[in-house]
Amino acid sequence: MSIRIARTTLTALALASLAATAAAQGAGKIKVGLMLPFSGTYAALGVAIENGFKLYVQEQGGKLGGREIEYVKVDDESDPAKATDNVNKLIKRDNVDVIVGTVHSGVAMAMAKAAKESGTLLIIPNAGADAVTGPMCAPNIFRSSFSNWQPAYAMGVVAAKEGKKTAITLTWKYAAGDESVNGFKEGFEKNGGKVVKQLTLPFPNVEFQALLTEIAAAKPDAVYSFMAGGGAVKLVKDYAAAGLNKSIPLYGPGFLTDGTLDAQGETAQGMLTTLHYADGLNTPKDNAFRAAYAQAFKLQPDVYAVQGYDAAQMLGAGLAATKGDFGKKAELSAAIQKAKIDSPRGAFTMSKAHNPVQDMYLRKVEGKENKVVGVAVKALADPARGCRM
Ligand code: PHB
């Protein structure tokens, strides 16, 4: 009997040590959970992020940290009500090693909560929710994109420099819209402007007519709007159809005109926006990225593609340090935190709260491009209010 117990124990020990060696050597495939919108107003954004992520992995021969990658995909529909269930499918049912997602701030906040509870690594390739690199910040949560505050603050500074004194804001009523308005207001009012009215409509509603009538009557010096994807296309077209673009400039973070110019056409010409990416950067890194992306997907890349590409670069930097081992959590996190990411947007570093510290470009729509005009704010770091880490 005692011999049998000893044998069983030995076998168990041998198996455990084999498993440990395999993990240490990074054997087996890495499971990446892609939680993104593949339907609805942000569908094109989700596709661009996935394409960008996969492009970087392909460039590395299909491996990060010496391990092959496999993907599990969930369409989150940009629906916060379904977000907790969706992210738990990836964490608990599919047992993913890392979650990459998402676009919508409300969904991302539910993902951050679940990631914090389970300890699963989360890389956010778009959603700007200030909270995830603010009060919800955590060692296992990173962002490859921006905080809602960043491009909004930069646009506020630019609007004031353009001599505008009054502005009306027009956004969707959810975290991204609210935070974007707060950032704009901060930059604008610090530099002598005044936000005189804040208009909102529920996400993803695009019935702008009554709001545009109100703007026409109030005649502010400028309008600032956070809209993206299908909503951005519709707003820019409706704004021009109402004739407002002739008298009151429509400003926004670059989401208003990124990945949307084919559909907006003439109506977007001349628009000024701020963002951490632009067309015409003409750097070797960006030129190579754009050529590779166009060849792989028969599409021009946009800011979302860049953010997906950089999410993969960040994961790669972490896994290079741990040789593909997700068990070495502290080392993985430290390696991503101190990485300098060679992004198509220009190299960036991570803030202590795990958000990119990056230049905010001023861009002007010319034809089908958001042409870089200059740098609105250099090396802008999110203030990370409320992050204790
Ligand atoms: C967000 O919800 O944070 C969001 C969505 C789309 C964008 C930018 C931010 O283009």
XYZ file of N, CA, C and O in Angstrom, residues 144-296:
612
model
N -2.700 50.293 -25.440
C -1.809 50.632 -26.558
C -2.314 51.855 -27.318
O -1.753 52.214 -28.344
N -3.391 52.484 -26.819
C -4.053 53.519 -27.617
C -3.884 54.921 -27.026
O -2.922 55.630 -27.360
N -4.773 55.325 -26.137
C -4.838 56.714 -25.651
C -5.829 56.726 -24.498
O -6.612 55.767 -24.334
N -5.830 57.780 -23.710
C -6.954 58.000 -22.794
C -7.860 59.021 -23.460
O -7.379 59.860 -24.243
N -9.143 58.990 -23.153
C -10.059 59.952 -23.782
C -9.612 61.391 -23.549
O -9.835 62.273 -24.370
N -8.964 61.602 -22.424
C -8.492 62.946 -22.076
C -7.447 63.454 -23.075
O -7.442 64.650 -23.407
N -6.566 62.567 -23.564
C -5.382 63.022 -24.312
C -5.681 63.824 -25.593
O -5.321 65.001 -25.677
N -6.320 63.227 -26.612
C -6.546 64.022 -27.836
C -7.528 65.163 -27.599
O -7.462 66.198 -28.281
N -8.421 64.989 -26.625
C -9.425 66.015 -26.336
C -8.767 67.260 -25.750
O -9.037 68.388 -26.181
N -7.878 67.057 -24.795
C -7.150 68.164 -24.189
C -6.371 68.923 -25.276
O -6.405 70.156 -25.351
N -5.701 68.151 -26.146
C -4.896 68.769 -27.213
C -5.770 69.618 -28.131
O -5.373 70.715 -28.549
N -6.977 69.122 -28.432
C -7.866 69.888 -29.322
C -8.336 71.171 -28.647
O -8.521 72.201 -29.313
N -8.512 71.122 -27.343
C -8.897 72.325 -26.595
C -7.821 73.397 -26.699
O -8.114 74.583 -26.913
N -6.580 72.968 -26.584
C -5.452 73.897 -26.686
C -5.426 74.510 -28.089
O -5.288 75.730 -28.256
N -5.599 73.659 -29.103
C -5.559 74.137 -30.492
C -6.709 75.107 -30.776
O -6.513 76.164 -31.385
N -7.928 74.752 -30.308
C -9.098 75.611 -30.578
C -8.862 77.009 -30.006
O -9.161 78.015 -30.658
N -8.297 77.071 -28.813
C -8.021 78.376 -28.197
C -6.959 79.128 -29.007
O -7.097 80.329 -29.262
N -5.949 78.391 -29.454
C -4.879 79.029 -30.253
C -5.404 79.533 -31.589
O -4.859 80.462 -32.177
N -6.447 78.875 -32.104
C -7.067 79.324 -33.363
C -7.911 80.578 -33.136
O -8.599 81.048 -34.043
N -7.948 81.034 -31.901
C -8.667 82.274 -31.596
C -10.132 82.092 -31.249
O -10.879 83.070 -31.162
N -10.548 80.853 -31.048
C -11.968 80.619 -30.718
C -12.210 80.938 -29.249
O -11.401 80.572 -28.384
N -13.326 81.599 -29.000
C -13.647 81.998 -27.618
C -14.771 81.165 -27.022
O -14.821 80.954 -25.812
N -15.727 80.750 -27.861
C -16.867 79.972 -27.343
C -17.001 78.675 -28.142
O -16.729 78.639 -29.338
N -17.424 77.626 -27.448
C -17.633 76.345 -28.137
C -18.833 75.624 -27.560
O -19.133 75.730 -26.358
N -19.519 74.894 -28.448
C -20.577 73.965 -28.025
C -20.040 72.564 -28.274
O -19.396 72.316 -29.303
N -20.265 71.663 -27.334
C -19.822 70.278 -27.523
C -21.023 69.416 -27.889
O -22.145 69.679 -27.463
N -20.770 68.402 -28.696
C -21.841 67.509 -29.173
C -21.272 66.088 -29.201
O -20.366 65.790 -30.011
N -21.731 65.243 -28.304
C -21.152 63.896 -28.188
C -22.207 62.866 -27.821
O -23.294 63.213 -27.377
N -21.816 61.598 -27.987
C -22.629 60.530 -27.425
C -22.530 60.579 -25.908
O -21.468 60.913 -25.350
N -23.644 60.216 -25.259
C -23.694 60.267 -23.791
C -23.224 58.924 -23.232
O -24.026 58.028 -22.970
N -21.919 58.768 -23.139
C -21.351 57.644 -22.374
C -19.930 58.041 -22.015
O -19.478 59.132 -22.378
N -19.236 57.179 -21.299
C -17.934 57.557 -20.731
C -17.029 58.280 -21.732
O -16.446 59.323 -21.408
N -16.914 57.735 -22.965
C -15.973 58.323 -23.922
C -16.361 59.759 -24.274
O -15.509 60.648 -24.329
N -17.654 59.986 -24.503
C -18.120 61.330 -24.839
C -17.923 62.295 -23.672
O -17.406 63.407 -23.843
N -18.316 61.860 -22.490
C -18.206 62.722 -21.301
C -16.746 63.087 -21.029
O -16.409 64.244 -20.778
N -15.878 62.081 -21.091
C -14.465 62.327 -20.770
C -13.792 63.170 -21.841
O -12.899 63.975 -21.559
N -14.220 62.958 -23.084
C -13.672 63.733 -24.182
C -14.040 65.213 -23.998
O -13.195 66.100 -24.181
N -15.279 65.470 -23.632
C -15.705 66.853 -23.391
C -14.913 67.456 -22.228
O -14.439 68.600 -22.302
N -14.720 66.686 -21.179
C -13.956 67.204 -20.027
C -12.528 67.574 -20.427
O -12.001 68.596 -20.006
N -11.907 66.726 -21.235
C -10.538 66.995 -21.679
C -10.478 68.250 -22.535
O -9.606 69.111 -22.357
N -11.421 68.362 -23.473
C -11.471 69.542 -24.353
C -11.654 70.818 -23.528
O -10.954 71.811 -23.716
N -12.612 70.745 -22.608
C -12.940 71.896 -21.758
C -11.690 72.351 -20.985
O -11.392 73.548 -20.909
N -10.955 71.376 -20.462
C -9.754 71.701 -19.687
C -8.729 72.460 -20.551
O -8.232 73.513 -20.155
N -8.455 71.910 -21.733
C -7.473 72.543 -22.621
C -7.949 73.893 -23.140
O -7.176 74.849 -23.252
N -9.231 73.991 -23.451
C -9.813 75.206 -24.053
C -9.919 76.318 -23.016
O -9.503 77.450 -23.254
N -10.432 75.984 -21.851
C -10.714 77.024 -20.851
C -9.427 77.511 -20.163
O -9.323 78.678 -19.797
N -8.436 76.606 -20.060
C -7.132 77.018 -19.516
C -6.498 78.076 -20.411
O -5.671 78.869 -19.983
N -6.865 78.052 -21.680
C -6.250 78.964 -22.655
C -7.211 80.065 -23.111
O -7.053 80.626 -24.198
N -8.220 80.322 -22.293
C -9.057 81.502 -22.527
C -10.395 81.260 -23.201
O -11.157 82.196 -23.413
N -10.714 80.000 -23.582
C -12.008 79.717 -24.208
C -13.077 79.403 -23.175
O -12.789 79.322 -21.976
N -14.307 79.243 -23.668
C -15.409 78.895 -22.757
C -16.356 77.929 -23.470
O -16.821 78.216 -24.571
N -16.631 76.785 -22.839
C -17.646 75.868 -23.372
C -18.993 76.384 -22.888
O -19.249 76.437 -21.681
N -19.845 76.785 -23.842
C -21.087 77.460 -23.447
C -22.280 76.509 -23.377
O -23.282 76.815 -22.743
N -22.174 75.353 -24.036
C -23.288 74.396 -23.970
C -22.772 73.005 -24.293
O -21.892 72.855 -25.140
N -23.324 72.001 -23.606
C -22.907 70.613 -23.852
C -24.114 69.816 -24.331
O -25.042 69.576 -23.569
N -24.110 69.436 -25.607
C -25.227 68.675 -26.179
C -24.837 67.203 -26.255
O -23.688 66.867 -26.581
N -25.798 66.318 -26.002
C -25.509 64.881 -26.076
C -26.671 64.140 -26.724
O -27.796 64.642 -26.774
N -26.380 62.947 -27.189
C -27.433 62.017 -27.592
C -26.965 60.610 -27.228
O -25.763 60.372 -27.061
N -27.927 59.689 -27.016
C -27.534 58.356 -26.549
C -26.739 57.601 -27.616
O -27.007 57.755 -28.807
N -25.778 56.790 -27.198
C -25.012 55.917 -28.105
C -25.913 54.764 -28.531
O -26.602 54.188 -27.696
N -25.948 54.358 -29.790
C -25.264 54.883 -30.973
C -26.196 55.689 -31.878
O -26.086 55.639 -33.094
N -27.087 56.458 -31.263
C -28.062 57.277 -31.983
C -27.364 58.299 -32.911
O -26.339 58.856 -32.548
N -27.930 58.523 -34.095
C -27.327 59.485 -35.039
C -28.360 60.486 -35.585
O -28.216 60.999 -36.690
N -29.377 60.759 -34.794
C -30.385 61.754 -35.206
C -29.915 63.131 -34.762
O -30.239 63.592 -33.672
N -29.118 63.792 -35.615
C -28.441 65.025 -35.203
C -29.245 66.299 -35.489
O -28.862 67.372 -35.043
N -30.323 66.173 -36.277
C -30.945 67.371 -36.843
C -31.322 68.446 -35.824
O -30.963 69.607 -35.978
N -32.018 68.043 -34.762
C -32.474 69.026 -33.768
C -31.272 69.710 -33.096
O -31.299 70.920 -32.828
N -30.224 68.940 -32.882
C -29.038 69.498 -32.221
C -28.322 70.485 -33.143
O -27.826 71.529 -32.710
N -28.311 70.161 -34.432
C -27.661 71.066 -35.392
C -28.440 72.378 -35.513
O -27.853 73.454 -35.677
N -29.752 72.278 -35.405
C -30.594 73.491 -35.441
C -30.268 74.375 -34.237
O -30.146 75.610 -34.351
N -30.078 73.738 -33.101
C -29.739 74.479 -31.875
C -28.370 75.176 -32.019
O -28.200 76.323 -31.615
N -27.442 74.479 -32.635
C -26.104 75.056 -32.844
C -26.179 76.257 -33.793
O -25.584 77.311 -33.537
N -26.950 76.088 -34.870
C -27.083 77.175 -35.852
C -27.639 78.426 -35.185
O -27.210 79.557 -35.485
N -28.570 78.236 -34.263
C -29.186 79.387 -33.589
C -28.218 80.026 -32.593
O -28.180 81.241 -32.441
N -27.416 79.203 -31.913
C -26.532 79.728 -30.852
C -25.255 80.376 -31.406
O -24.642 81.205 -30.738
N -24.859 79.982 -32.642
C -23.672 80.567 -33.299
C -22.410 80.622 -32.433
O -21.816 81.695 -32.234
N -21.945 79.496 -31.912
C -20.671 79.518 -31.178
C -19.515 79.718 -32.173
O -19.710 79.571 -33.377
N -18.318 79.993 -31.655
C -17.147 80.125 -32.541
C -16.727 78.762 -33.094
O -16.102 78.679 -34.145
N -17.003 77.689 -32.334
C -16.588 76.350 -32.768
C -17.495 75.294 -32.152
O -18.172 75.550 -31.144
N -17.510 74.121 -32.789
C -18.201 72.954 -32.217
C -17.147 71.878 -32.007
O -16.254 71.708 -32.847
N -17.234 71.193 -30.890
C -16.309 70.081 -30.609
C -17.131 68.811 -30.464
O -18.115 68.780 -29.729
N -16.733 67.759 -31.185
C -17.518 66.521 -31.100
C -16.656 65.274 -30.980
O -15.698 65.080 -31.734
N -17.023 64.418 -30.041
C -16.515 63.052 -30.021
C -17.558 62.181 -30.701
O -18.692 62.049 -30.212
N -17.184 61.622 -31.851
C -17.984 60.620 -32.573
C -16.968 59.725 -33.260
O -15.852 60.174 -33.578
N -17.335 58.493 -33.551
C -16.409 57.603 -34.249
C -17.205 56.635 -35.114
O -18.419 56.502 -34.952
N -16.490 55.972 -36.023
C -17.111 54.951 -36.868
C -18.294 55.511 -37.647
O -18.251 56.628 -38.178
N -19.389 54.754 -37.698
C -20.571 55.138 -38.459
C -21.157 56.459 -37.997
O -21.654 57.245 -38.809
N -21.102 56.747 -36.712
C -21.627 58.003 -36.166
C -20.839 59.204 -36.662
O -21.412 60.268 -36.947
N -19.524 59.052 -36.767
C -18.669 60.146 -37.244
C -18.976 60.446 -38.707
O -19.053 61.613 -39.116
N -19.169 59.402 -39.491
C -19.494 59.583 -40.911
C -20.768 60.417 -41.033
O -20.809 61.429 -41.745
N -21.778 60.016 -40.281
C -23.089 60.678 -40.385
C -23.020 62.128 -39.893
O -23.580 63.035 -40.519
N -22.341 62.373 -38.788
C -22.298 63.733 -38.254
C -21.609 64.693 -39.231
O -22.127 65.781 -39.508
N -20.459 64.282 -39.743
C -19.714 65.184 -40.633
C -20.541 65.492 -41.891
O -20.580 66.630 -42.360
N -21.243 64.492 -42.403
C -22.085 64.721 -43.588
C -23.278 65.621 -43.259
O -23.589 66.547 -44.012
N -23.933 65.370 -42.132
C -25.098 66.182 -41.754
C -24.693 67.625 -41.461
O -25.431 68.565 -41.759
N -23.523 67.785 -40.842
C -23.024 69.122 -40.492
C -22.825 69.958 -41.760
O -23.211 71.131 -41.820
N -22.257 69.288 -42.784
C -22.044 69.988 -44.055
C -23.369 70.233 -44.770
O -23.593 71.311 -45.335
N -24.256 69.240 -44.730
C -25.556 69.392 -45.411
C -26.342 70.557 -44.809
O -27.090 71.236 -45.511
N -26.140 70.809 -43.516
C -26.826 71.935 -42.860
C -26.114 73.258 -43.143
O -26.549 74.315 -42.677
N -24.982 73.185 -43.854
C -24.238 74.405 -44.208
C -23.391 74.956 -43.067
O -22.767 76.014 -43.194
N -23.348 74.252 -41.960
C -22.643 74.784 -40.783
C -21.129 74.812 -40.965
O -20.441 75.638 -40.361
N -20.612 73.902 -41.794
C -19.144 73.844 -41.962
C -18.574 75.118 -42.594
O -17.384 75.372 -42.509
N -19.425 75.915 -43.209
C -18.965 77.166 -43.835
C -18.707 78.250 -42.787
O -17.882 79.138 -42.992
N -19.429 78.194 -41.665
C -19.322 79.301 -40.707
C -18.758 78.905 -39.346
O -18.141 79.722 -38.664
N -18.962 77.646 -38.919
C -18.526 77.236 -37.572
C -17.681 75.963 -37.690
O -18.209 74.888 -38.005
N -16.354 76.033 -37.467
C -15.540 74.820 -37.628
C -15.962 73.709 -36.669
O -16.291 73.979 -35.515
N -15.976 72.493 -37.211
C -16.283 71.305 -36.403
C -14.964 70.646 -36.030
O -14.256 70.134 -36.895
N -14.618 70.712 -34.753
C -13.378 70.121 -34.250
C -13.673 68.803 -33.542
O -14.804 68.552 -33.130
N -12.619 68.035 -33.337
C -12.800 66.805 -32.549
C -11.494 66.076 -32.407
O -10.498 66.423 -33.060
N -11.490 65.040 -31.558
C -10.351 64.127 -31.599
C -10.412 63.445 -32.961
O -11.485 63.342 -33.571
N -9.279 62.955 -33.457
C -9.192 62.480 -34.834
C -10.127 61.346 -35.215
O -10.252 61.017 -36.396
N -10.815 60.751 -34.247
C -11.761 59.671 -34.565
C -12.871 60.154 -35.489
O -13.511 59.375 -36.171
N -13.080 61.469 -35.479
C -14.128 62.076 -36.300
C -13.855 61.902 -37.795
O -14.764 61.916 -38.607
N -12.582 61.743 -38.134
C -12.226 61.654 -39.561
C -11.257 60.498 -39.867
O -10.708 60.435 -40.959
N -11.021 59.597 -38.905
C -10.060 58.508 -39.158
C -10.795 57.244 -39.578
O -11.741 56.825 -38.907
N -10.351 56.665 -40.695
C -11.009 55.464 -41.215
C -12.380 55.771 -41.802
O -13.154 54.865 -42.077
N -12.704 57.050 -41.984
C -14.059 57.445 -42.394
C -14.070 58.308 -43.658
O -15.141 58.643 -44.153
N -12.893 58.685 -44.154
C -12.849 59.702 -45.220
C -13.420 59.227 -46.546
O -13.971 60.036 -47.301
N -13.331 57.933 -46.823
C -13.942 57.418 -48.066
C -15.423 57.755 -48.072
O -15.983 58.153 -49.090
N -16.068 57.556 -46.912
C -17.514 57.783 -46.817
C -17.857 59.259 -46.677
O -18.912 59.705 -47.132
N -16.984 60.054 -46.044
C -17.298 61.479 -45.812
C -16.996 62.344 -47.032
O -17.630 63.385 -47.234
N -16.007 61.935 -47.817
C -15.676 62.627 -49.076
C -15.487 64.116 -48.896
O -14.796 64.572 -47.982
N -16.144 64.878 -49.773
C -16.039 66.343 -49.806
C -16.392 66.999 -48.468
O -15.847 68.046 -48.105
N -17.337 66.390 -47.745
C -17.895 67.062 -46.561
C -16.877 67.249 -45.440
O -17.098 68.038 -44.538
N -15.765 66.496 -45.481
C -14.778 66.574 -44.391
C -13.600 67.480 -44.737
O -12.762 67.746 -43.875
N -13.556 67.975 -45.979
C -12.347 68.701 -46.426
C -12.015 69.888 -45.529
O -12.891 70.653 -45.130
N -10.743 69.989 -45.170
C -10.272 71.120 -44.377
C -10.432 70.962 -42.867
O -9.955 71.802 -42.109
N -11.098 69.905 -42.431
C -11.329 69.754 -40.976
C -10.024 69.562 -40.206
O -9.130 68.831 -40.627
N -9.947 70.199 -39.043
C -8.790 70.055 -38.156
C -9.151 69.134 -36.997
O -10.196 69.304 -36.363
N -8.305 68.147 -36.738
C -8.501 67.268 -35.570
C -7.144 66.998 -34.934
O -6.104 67.250 -35.543
N -7.186 66.474 -33.718
C -5.942 66.094 -33.026
C -5.969 64.598 -32.725
O -7.010 64.053 -32.349
N -4.823 63.947 -32.875
C -4.747 62.507 -32.602
C -3.288 62.067 -32.512
O -2.387 62.781 -32.954
N -3.082 60.870 -31.993
C -1.729 60.328 -31.843
C -1.260 59.623 -33.112
O -0.282 58.879 -33.078
N -1.987 59.806 -34.215
C -1.560 59.252 -35.497
C -2.000 60.231 -36.580
O -2.929 61.028 -36.362
N -1.351 60.164 -37.736
C -1.712 61.050 -38.838
C -1.213 60.432 -40.131
O -0.339 59.553 -40.120
N -1.743 60.905 -41.244
C -1.208 60.520 -42.548
C -0.034 61.440 -42.870
O 0.017 62.580 -42.411
N 0.890 60.891 -43.660
C 2.013 61.715 -44.117
C 3.105 61.895 -43.090
O 3.881 62.848 -43.173
N 3.189 61.015 -42.105
C 4.288 61.125 -41.128
C 5.624 60.902 -41.834
O 6.644 61.464 -41.464
N 5.572 60.029 -42.836
C 6.731 59.771 -43.694
C 7.995 59.382 -42.915
O 9.067 59.915 -43.146
N 7.834 58.471 -41.967
C 8.989 57.902 -41.257
C 9.206 56.502 -41.819
O 8.252 55.878 -42.309
N 10.435 55.974 -41.726
C 10.671 54.626 -42.262
C 9.729 53.599 -41.635
O 9.182 52.736 -42.325
N 9.504 53.706 -40.313
C 8.643 52.729 -39.631
C 7.207 52.798 -40.154
O 6.583 51.772 -40.442
N 6.675 54.021 -40.257
C 5.288 54.170 -40.697
C 5.142 53.757 -42.161
O 4.169 53.097 -42.530
N 6.097 54.139 -42.987
C 6.014 53.770 -44.406
C 6.015 52.249 -44.571
O 5.237 51.698 -45.361
N 6.868 51.566 -43.808
C 6.939 50.101 -43.908
C 5.636 49.480 -43.414
O 5.092 48.555 -44.031
N 5.111 50.002 -42.310
C 3.848 49.490 -41.761
C 2.711 49.655 -42.768
O 1.942 48.735 -43.025
N 2.631 50.836 -43.350
C 1.522 51.106 -44.275
C 1.602 50.231 -45.525
O 0.570 49.737 -46.010
N 2.817 50.037 -45.995
C 2.965 49.195 -47.189
C 2.593 47.746 -46.857
O 1.874 47.092 -47.620
N 3.044 47.260 -45.705
C 2.751 45.869 -45.334
C 1.255 45.674 -45.098
O 0.671 44.666 -45.494
N 0.631 46.656 -44.451
C -0.803 46.561 -44.155
C -1.621 46.572 -45.451
O -2.522 45.759 -45.639
N -1.264 47.496 -46.335
C -1.998 47.603 -47.604
C -1.869 46.315 -48.406
O -2.831 45.843 -49.015
N -0.676 45.733 -48.365
C -0.467 44.500 -49.117
C -1.250 43.335 -48.505
O -1.885 42.556 -49.212
N -1.241 43.246 -47.190
C -1.889 42.114 -46.523
C -3.412 42.190 -46.597
O -4.082 41.177 -46.739
